[in-house]
CSV table of C-alpha atoms in Angstrom, one decimal:
chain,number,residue,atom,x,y,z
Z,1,UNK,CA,86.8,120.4,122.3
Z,2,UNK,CA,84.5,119.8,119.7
Z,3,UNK,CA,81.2,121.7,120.7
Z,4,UNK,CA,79.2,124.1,118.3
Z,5,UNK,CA,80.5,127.3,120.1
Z,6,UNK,CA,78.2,130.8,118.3
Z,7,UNK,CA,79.8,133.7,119.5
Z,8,UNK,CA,76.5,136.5,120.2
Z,9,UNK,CA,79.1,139.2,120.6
Z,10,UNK,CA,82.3,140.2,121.1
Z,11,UNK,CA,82.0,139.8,124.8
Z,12,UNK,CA,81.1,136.0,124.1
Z,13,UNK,CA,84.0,136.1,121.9
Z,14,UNK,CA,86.3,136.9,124.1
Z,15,UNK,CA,85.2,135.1,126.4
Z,16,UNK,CA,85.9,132.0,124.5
Z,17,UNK,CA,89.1,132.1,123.3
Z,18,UNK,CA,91.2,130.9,126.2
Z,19,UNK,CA,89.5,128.1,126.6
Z,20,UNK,CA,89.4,127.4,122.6
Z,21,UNK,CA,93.2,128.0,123.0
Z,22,UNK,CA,93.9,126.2,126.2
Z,23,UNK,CA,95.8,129.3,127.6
Z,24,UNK,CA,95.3,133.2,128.1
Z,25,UNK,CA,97.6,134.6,125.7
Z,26,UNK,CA,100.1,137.5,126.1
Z,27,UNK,CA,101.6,139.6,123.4
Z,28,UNK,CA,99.6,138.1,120.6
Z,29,UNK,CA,97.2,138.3,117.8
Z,30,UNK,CA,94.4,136.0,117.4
Z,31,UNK,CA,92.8,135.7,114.3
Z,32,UNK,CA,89.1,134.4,114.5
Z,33,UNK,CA,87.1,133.0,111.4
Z,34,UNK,CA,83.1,133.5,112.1
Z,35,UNK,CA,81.2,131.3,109.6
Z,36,UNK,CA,77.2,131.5,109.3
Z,37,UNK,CA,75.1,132.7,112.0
Z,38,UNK,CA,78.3,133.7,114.2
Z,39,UNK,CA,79.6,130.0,114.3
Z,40,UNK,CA,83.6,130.4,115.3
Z,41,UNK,CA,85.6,128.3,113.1
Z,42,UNK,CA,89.1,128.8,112.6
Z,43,UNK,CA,91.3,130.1,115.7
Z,44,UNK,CA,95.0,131.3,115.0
Z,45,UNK,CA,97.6,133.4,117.5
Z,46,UNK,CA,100.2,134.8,116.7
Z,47,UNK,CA,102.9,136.3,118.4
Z,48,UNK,CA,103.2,140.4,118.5
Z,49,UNK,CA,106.8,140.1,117.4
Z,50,UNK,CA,106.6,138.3,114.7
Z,51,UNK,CA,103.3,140.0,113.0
Z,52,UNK,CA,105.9,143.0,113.4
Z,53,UNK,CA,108.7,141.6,112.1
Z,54,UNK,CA,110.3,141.0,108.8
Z,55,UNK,CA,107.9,138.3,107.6
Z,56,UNK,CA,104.5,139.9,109.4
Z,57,UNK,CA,103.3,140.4,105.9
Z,58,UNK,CA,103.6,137.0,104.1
Z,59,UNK,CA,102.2,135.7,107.7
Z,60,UNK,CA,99.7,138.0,107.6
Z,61,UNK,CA,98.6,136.5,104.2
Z,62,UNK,CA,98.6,133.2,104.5
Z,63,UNK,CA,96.7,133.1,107.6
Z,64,UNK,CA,93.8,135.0,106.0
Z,65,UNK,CA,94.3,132.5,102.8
Z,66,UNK,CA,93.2,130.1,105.8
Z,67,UNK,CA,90.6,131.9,106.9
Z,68,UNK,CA,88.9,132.0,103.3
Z,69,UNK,CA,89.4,128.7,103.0
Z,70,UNK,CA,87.6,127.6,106.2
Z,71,UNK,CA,84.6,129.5,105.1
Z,72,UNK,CA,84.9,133.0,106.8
Z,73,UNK,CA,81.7,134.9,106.4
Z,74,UNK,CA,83.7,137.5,108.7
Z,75,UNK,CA,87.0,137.7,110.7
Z,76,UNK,CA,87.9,139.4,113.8
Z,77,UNK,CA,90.9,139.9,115.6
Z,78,UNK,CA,91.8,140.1,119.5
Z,79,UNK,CA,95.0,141.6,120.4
Z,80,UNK,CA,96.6,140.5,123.3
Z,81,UNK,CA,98.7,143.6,125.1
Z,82,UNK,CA,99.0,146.5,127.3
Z,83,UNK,CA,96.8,149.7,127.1
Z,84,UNK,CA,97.7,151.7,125.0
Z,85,UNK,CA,98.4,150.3,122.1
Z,86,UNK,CA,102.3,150.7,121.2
Z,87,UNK,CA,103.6,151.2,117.6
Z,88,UNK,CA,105.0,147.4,117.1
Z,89,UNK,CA,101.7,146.3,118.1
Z,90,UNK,CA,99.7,148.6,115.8
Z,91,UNK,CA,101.8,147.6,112.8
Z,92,UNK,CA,101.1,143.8,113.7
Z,93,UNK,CA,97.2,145.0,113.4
Z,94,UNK,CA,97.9,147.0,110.3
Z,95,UNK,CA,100.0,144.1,108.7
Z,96,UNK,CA,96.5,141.7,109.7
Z,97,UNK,CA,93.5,143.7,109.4
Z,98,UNK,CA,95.2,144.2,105.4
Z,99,UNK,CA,96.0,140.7,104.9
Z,100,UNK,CA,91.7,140.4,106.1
Z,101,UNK,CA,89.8,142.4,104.8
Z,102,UNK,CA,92.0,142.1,101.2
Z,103,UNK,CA,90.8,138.4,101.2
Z,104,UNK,CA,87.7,137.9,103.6
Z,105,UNK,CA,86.4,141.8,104.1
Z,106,UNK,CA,86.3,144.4,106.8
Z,107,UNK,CA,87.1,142.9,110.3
Z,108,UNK,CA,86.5,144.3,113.9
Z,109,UNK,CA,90.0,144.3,116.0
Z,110,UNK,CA,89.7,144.1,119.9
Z,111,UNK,CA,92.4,144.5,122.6
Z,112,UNK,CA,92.4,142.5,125.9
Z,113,UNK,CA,94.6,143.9,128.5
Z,114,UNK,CA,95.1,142.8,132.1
Z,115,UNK,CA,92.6,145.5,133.2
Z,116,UNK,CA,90.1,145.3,130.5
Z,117,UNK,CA,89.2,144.8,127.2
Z,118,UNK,CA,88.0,147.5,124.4
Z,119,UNK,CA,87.7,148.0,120.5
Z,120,UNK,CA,90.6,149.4,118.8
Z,121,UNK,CA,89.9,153.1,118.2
Z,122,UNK,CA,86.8,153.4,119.8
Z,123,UNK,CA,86.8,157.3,120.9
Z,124,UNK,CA,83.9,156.8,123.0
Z,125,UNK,CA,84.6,156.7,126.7
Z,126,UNK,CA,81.3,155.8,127.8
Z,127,UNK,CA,81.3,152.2,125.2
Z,128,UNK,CA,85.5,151.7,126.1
Z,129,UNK,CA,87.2,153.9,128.7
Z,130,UNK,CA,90.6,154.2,128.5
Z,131,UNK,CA,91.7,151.2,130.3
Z,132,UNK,CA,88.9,149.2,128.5
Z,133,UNK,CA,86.0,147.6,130.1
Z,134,UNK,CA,86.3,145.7,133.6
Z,135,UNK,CA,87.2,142.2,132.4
Z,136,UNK,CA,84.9,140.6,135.1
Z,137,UNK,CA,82.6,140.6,132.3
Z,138,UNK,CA,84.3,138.3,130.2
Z,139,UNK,CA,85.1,135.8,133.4
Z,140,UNK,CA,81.5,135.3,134.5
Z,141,UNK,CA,79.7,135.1,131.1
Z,142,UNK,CA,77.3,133.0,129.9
Z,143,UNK,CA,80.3,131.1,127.5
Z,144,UNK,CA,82.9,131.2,130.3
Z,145,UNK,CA,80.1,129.2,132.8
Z,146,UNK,CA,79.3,126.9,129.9
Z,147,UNK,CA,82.9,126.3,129.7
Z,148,UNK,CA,83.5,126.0,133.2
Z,149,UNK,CA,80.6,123.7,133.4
Z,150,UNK,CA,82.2,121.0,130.5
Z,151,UNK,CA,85.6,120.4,132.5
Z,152,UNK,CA,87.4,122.6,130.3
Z,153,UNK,CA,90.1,125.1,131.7
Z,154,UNK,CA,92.9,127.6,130.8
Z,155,UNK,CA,96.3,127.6,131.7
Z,156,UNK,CA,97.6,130.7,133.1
Z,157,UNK,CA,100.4,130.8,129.9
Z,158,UNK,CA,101.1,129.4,126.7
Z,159,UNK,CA,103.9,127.4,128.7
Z,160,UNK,CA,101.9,126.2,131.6
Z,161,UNK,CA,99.0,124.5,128.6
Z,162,UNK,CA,102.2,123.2,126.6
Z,163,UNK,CA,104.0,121.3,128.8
Z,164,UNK,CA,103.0,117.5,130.0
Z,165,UNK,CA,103.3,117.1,134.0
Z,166,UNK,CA,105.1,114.2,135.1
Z,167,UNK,CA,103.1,111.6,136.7
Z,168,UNK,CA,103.9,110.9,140.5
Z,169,UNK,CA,107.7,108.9,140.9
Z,170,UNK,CA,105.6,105.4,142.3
Z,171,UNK,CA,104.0,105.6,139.2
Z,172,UNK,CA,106.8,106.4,137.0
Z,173,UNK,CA,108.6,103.6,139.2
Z,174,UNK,CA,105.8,101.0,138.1
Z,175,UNK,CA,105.8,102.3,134.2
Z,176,UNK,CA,110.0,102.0,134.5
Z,177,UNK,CA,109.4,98.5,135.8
Z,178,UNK,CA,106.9,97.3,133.1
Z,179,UNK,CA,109.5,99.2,130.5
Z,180,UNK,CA,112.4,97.2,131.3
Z,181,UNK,CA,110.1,94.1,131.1
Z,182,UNK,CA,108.9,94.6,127.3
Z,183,UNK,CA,112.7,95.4,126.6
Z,184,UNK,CA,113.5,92.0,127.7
Z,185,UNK,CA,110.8,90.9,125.9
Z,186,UNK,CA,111.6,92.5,122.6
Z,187,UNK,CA,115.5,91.4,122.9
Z,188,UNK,CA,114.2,87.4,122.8
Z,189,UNK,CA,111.8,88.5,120.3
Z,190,UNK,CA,114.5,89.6,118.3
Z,191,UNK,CA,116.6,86.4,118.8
Z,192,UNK,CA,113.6,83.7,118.1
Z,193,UNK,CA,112.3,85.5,115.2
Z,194,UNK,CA,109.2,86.6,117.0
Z,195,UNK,CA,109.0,90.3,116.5
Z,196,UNK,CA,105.7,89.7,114.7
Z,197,UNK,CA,104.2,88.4,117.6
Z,198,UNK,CA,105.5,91.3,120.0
Z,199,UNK,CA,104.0,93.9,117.3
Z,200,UNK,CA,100.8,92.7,117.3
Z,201,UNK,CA,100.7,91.7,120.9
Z,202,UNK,CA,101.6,95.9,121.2
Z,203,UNK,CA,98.9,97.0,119.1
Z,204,UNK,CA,96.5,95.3,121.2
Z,205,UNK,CA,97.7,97.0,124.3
Z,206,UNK,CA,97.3,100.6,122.2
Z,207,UNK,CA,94.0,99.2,121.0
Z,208,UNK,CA,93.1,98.2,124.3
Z,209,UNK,CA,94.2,101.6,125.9
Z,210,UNK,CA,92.4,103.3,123.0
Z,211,UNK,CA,89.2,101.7,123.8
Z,212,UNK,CA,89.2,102.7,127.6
Z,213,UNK,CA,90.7,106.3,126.8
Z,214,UNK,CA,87.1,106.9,124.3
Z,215,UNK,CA,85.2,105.4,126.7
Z,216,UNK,CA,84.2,102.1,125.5
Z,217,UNK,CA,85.3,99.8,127.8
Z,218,UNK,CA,88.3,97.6,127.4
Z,219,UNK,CA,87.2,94.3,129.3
Z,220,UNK,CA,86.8,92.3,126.0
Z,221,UNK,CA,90.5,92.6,125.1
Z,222,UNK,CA,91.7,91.3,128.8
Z,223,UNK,CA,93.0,94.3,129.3
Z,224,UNK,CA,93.5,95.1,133.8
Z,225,UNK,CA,91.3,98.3,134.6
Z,226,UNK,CA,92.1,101.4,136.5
Z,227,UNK,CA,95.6,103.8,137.5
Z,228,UNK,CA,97.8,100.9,137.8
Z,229,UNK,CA,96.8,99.6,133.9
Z,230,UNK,CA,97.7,103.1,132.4
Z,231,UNK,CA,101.3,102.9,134.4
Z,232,UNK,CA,102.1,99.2,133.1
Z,233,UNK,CA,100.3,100.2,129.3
Z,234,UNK,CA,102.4,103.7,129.5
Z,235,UNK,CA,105.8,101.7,130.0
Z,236,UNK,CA,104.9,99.0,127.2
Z,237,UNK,CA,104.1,101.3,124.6
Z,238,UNK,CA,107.3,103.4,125.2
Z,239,UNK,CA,109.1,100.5,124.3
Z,240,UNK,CA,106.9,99.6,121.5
Z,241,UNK,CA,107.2,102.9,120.1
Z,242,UNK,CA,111.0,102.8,119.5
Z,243,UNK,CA,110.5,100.5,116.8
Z,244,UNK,CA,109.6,101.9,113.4
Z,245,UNK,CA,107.4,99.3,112.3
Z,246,UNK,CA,105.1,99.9,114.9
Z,247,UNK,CA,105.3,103.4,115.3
Z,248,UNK,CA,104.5,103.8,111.4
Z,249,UNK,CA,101.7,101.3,112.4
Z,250,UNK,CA,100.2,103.7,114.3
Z,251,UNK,CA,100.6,106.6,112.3
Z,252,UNK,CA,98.1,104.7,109.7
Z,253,UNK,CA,95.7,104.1,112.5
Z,254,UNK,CA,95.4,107.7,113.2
Z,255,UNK,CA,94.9,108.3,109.4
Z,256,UNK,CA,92.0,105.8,108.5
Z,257,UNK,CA,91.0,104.8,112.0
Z,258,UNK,CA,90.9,101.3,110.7
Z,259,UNK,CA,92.5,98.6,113.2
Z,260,UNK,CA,92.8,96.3,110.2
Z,261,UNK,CA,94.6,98.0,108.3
Z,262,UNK,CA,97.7,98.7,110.7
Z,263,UNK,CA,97.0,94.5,111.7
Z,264,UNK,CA,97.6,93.5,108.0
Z,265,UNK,CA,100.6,96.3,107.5
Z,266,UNK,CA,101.9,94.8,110.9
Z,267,UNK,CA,101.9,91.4,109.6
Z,268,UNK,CA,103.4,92.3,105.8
Z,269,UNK,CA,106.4,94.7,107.9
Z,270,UNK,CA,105.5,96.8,104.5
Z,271,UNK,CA,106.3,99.9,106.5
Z,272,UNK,CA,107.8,102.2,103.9
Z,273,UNK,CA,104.4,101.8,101.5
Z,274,UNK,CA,101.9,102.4,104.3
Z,275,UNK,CA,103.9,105.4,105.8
Z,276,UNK,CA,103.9,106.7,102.6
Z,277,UNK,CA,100.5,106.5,102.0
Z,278,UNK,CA,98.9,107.5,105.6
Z,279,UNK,CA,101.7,110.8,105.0
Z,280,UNK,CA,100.0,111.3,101.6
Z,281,UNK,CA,96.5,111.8,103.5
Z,282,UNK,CA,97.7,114.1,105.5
Z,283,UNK,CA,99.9,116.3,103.7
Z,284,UNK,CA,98.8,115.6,99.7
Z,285,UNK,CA,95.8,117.9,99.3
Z,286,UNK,CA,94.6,115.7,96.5
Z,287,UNK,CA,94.3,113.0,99.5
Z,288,UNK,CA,93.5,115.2,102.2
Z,289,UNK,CA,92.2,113.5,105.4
Z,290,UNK,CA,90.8,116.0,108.1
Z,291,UNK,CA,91.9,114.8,111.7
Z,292,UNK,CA,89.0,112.8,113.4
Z,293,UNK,CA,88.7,114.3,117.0
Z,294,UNK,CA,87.3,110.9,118.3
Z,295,UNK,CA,90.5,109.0,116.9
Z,296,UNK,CA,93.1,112.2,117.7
Z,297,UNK,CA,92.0,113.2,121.1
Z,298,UNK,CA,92.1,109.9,122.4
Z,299,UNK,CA,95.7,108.7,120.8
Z,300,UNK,CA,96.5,112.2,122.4
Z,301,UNK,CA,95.6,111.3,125.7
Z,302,UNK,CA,97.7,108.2,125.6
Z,303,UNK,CA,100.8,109.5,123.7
Z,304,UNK,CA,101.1,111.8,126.8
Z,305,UNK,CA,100.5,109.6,129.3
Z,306,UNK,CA,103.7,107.5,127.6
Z,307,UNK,CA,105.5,111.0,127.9
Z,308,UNK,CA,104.4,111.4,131.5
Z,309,UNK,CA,105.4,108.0,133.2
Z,310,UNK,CA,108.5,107.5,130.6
Z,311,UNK,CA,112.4,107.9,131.0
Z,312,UNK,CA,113.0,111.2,129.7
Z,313,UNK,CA,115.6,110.5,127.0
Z,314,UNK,CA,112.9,107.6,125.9
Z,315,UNK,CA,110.5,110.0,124.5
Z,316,UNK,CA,111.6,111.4,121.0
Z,317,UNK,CA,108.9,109.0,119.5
Z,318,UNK,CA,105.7,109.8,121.3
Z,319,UNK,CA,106.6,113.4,121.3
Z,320,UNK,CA,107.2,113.3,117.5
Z,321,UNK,CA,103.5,111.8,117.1
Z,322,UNK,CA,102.3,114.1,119.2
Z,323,UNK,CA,103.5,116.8,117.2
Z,324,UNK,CA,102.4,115.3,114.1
Z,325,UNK,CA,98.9,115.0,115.5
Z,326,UNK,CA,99.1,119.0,117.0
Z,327,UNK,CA,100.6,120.0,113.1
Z,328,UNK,CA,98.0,118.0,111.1
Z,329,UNK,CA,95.1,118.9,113.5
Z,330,UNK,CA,96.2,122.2,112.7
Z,331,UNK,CA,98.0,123.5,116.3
Z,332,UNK,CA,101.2,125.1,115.1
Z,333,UNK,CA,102.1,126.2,118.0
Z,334,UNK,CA,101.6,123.0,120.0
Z,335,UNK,CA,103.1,121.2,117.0
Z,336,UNK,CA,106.4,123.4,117.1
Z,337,UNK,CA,107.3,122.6,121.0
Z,338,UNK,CA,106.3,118.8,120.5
Z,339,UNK,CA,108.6,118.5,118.2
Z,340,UNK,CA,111.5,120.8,119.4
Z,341,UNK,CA,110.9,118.9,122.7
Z,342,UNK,CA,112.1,115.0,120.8
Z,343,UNK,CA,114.7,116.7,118.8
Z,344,UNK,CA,116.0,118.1,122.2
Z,345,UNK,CA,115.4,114.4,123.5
Z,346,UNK,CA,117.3,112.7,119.6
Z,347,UNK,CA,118.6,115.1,117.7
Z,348,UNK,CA,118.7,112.5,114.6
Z,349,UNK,CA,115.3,111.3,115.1
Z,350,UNK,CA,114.5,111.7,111.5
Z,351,UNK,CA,110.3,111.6,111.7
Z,352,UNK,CA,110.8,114.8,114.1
Z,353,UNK,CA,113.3,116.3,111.9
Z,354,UNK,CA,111.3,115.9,108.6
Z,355,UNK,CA,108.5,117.2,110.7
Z,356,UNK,CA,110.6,120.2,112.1
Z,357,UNK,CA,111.1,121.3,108.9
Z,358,UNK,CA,107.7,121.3,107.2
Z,359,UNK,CA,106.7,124.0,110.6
Z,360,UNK,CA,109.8,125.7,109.8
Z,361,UNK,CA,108.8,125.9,106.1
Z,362,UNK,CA,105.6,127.1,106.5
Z,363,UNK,CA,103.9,123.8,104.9
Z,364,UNK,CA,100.2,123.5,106.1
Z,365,UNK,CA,98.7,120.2,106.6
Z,366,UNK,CA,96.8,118.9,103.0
Z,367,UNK,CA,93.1,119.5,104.0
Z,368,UNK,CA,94.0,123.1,104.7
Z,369,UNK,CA,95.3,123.2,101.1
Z,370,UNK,CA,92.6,121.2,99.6
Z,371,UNK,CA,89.7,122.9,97.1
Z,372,UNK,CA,86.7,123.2,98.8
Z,373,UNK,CA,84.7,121.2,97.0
Z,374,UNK,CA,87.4,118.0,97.5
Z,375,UNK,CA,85.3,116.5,99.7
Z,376,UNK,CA,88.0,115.9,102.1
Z,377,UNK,CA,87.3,114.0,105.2
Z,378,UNK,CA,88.4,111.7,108.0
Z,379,UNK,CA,89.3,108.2,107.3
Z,380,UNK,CA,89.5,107.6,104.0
Z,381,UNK,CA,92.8,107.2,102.1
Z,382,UNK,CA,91.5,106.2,97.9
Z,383,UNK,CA,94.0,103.2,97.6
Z,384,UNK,CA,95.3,103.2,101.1
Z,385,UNK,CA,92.4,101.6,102.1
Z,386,UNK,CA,92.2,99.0,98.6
């Protein structure tokens, strides 16, 4: 979602989040950066448990580090839980509203329970009764309808918004079927020299996909319209996407949004120096490149519709660039089950392993790192692009 979302109150606020999130959560901190005139900018959650646990404090930190470096003007915090308030989940509060106001200032801390909402501490009854106020309020607000109104839901859990449904078994049959005929394809491209040809004949079914998933048409490329296209594109890419060279190819697409680029890296098979510079603008503060929703949410769309229609066991290289997108667009959470989900899939897939690590690690994406005044931005790499 990219709309200019002002939260008028904490009502509004509240209101927002699970849709911002994609899910209602449960046993969680979210921490909320409000920038000029109540503009929300950053959104983090946080499980309870691990606020309160051994490393709450050094979490606690670095998310607020975040905060002030997305601009915070002022933060707040909504916790997730039952009514009242238990001791773990006061110490996750203590542990945050510290880490806060230390490097942004004082924030406000409200708990959403599932009967009501209310500020932490308030002692008057009349502004928060005990089991906070009816939560009705939040559901049929003026954000919730606007919501509501742009397409845009919530999933019941954090599980239920994760996971990818499988598209119907005909289609699956029909993306299975086009699978098996690329693999032919590719294994005489292999033995008449003509991988070239099958990469670039590849990126123009992504490019063509690309084009009808941002709603710009795809009838100039030749590409067939409608369900049946997605199946047959959803089984070629699959296929496509277990070769390096043309999985790094799109990597560098996501990074500049330049179709020429990945063409001429396609043609060169120079994978190990573009990889290495699309990586570099996405974790190298220095070259920080911001995610650019109009090229992410699109690849998103299609990278899941691979997942959807593919063989199960296929599906360690979408998953792993959908994790890299969640990760760089700055969804840990999302990032983390993408990525466990292709090493449960390939174990050794090393992309999703390297990628594993760097979540594990605590290692943000480089525009989060960046100075402020870096200039960072979307699509453009220094000598990437040279």
């Amino acid at each position: 979602m990219t709309a200019t979302i002002r939260a008028l109150g904490p009502g509004d606020l509240l209101a927002y989040l699970p849709y911002r999130l994609g899910f209602r959560p449960a046993e969680s901190v979210v921490f909320v950066s409000l920038q000029t005139s109540g503009k929300v900018g950053v959104v983090v959650r946080v499980d309870l448990s691990d606020l309160a646990g051994g490393h709450g404090e050094s979490m606690a930190a670095a998310i607020a580090g975040h905060l002030r470096a997305d601009g915070a003007q002022e933060c707040v915090l909504a916790l997730y839980t039952s009514m009242p308030v238990d001791d773990p989940a006061r110490l996750a509060v203590q542990r945050s509203r510290r880490a806060i106001t230390d490097s942004v200032g004082p924030v406000d801390v409200w708990v959403v329970s599932a009967t009501g909402y209310a500020e932490l501490d308030c002692a008057d009854r009349a502004c928060c009764p005990e089991s906070g106020r009816p939560l009705h309020e939040l559901q049929s607000s003026a954000v919730a309808a606007e919501m509501v109104f742009a397409g845009i839901g919530v999933a019941a859990s954090r599980e239920d918004a994760l996971g990818i449904p499988r598209a119907p078994a005909a289609a699956r049959r029909r993306a299975w079927g086009a699978a098996e005929r690329a693999r032919r394809r590719v294994h005489r491209a292999r033995l008449t020299a003509g991988l070239l040809r099958w990469h670039l004949e590849s990126f123009e079914v992504w490019m063509a996909a690309f084009a009808e998933m941002s709603g710009r048409g795809c009838a100039k490329r030749g590409s067939p319209a409608g369900q049946r296209a997605s199946e047959v594109v959803a089984g070629h890419l699959e296929v496509a996407l277990e070769s390096r060279t043309f999985r790094d190819g799109l990597v560098l697409f996501l990074v500049t949004g330049t179709e020429e680029l990945s063409i001429r890296m396609l043609r060169q098979a120079d994978t190990d120096q573009a990889t290495a510079a699309a990586v570099a603008g996405v974790v190298d503060p220095a070259r920080a490149v911001r995610p650019d929703p109009a090229i992410v949410g699109p690849a998103t769309r299609i990278l899941e519709s691979v997942v959807a229609h593919g063989v199960v066991k296929r599906q360690a290289p979408a998953l792993t660039l959908l994790g890299l997108i969640a990760w760089w667009s700055g969804d840990g959470v999302r990032a983390s089950s993408r990525v466990s989900a292709a090493l449960a899939v390939d174990p050794d897939y090393q992309l999703a392993r390297l990628l594993s690590g760097a979540i594990a690690g605590g290692v943000t994406p480089g525009w989060v790192r960046a100075p402020a005044d870096s200039g960072s931005g979307s699509g453009s790499l220094g000598s990437v692009t040279s």
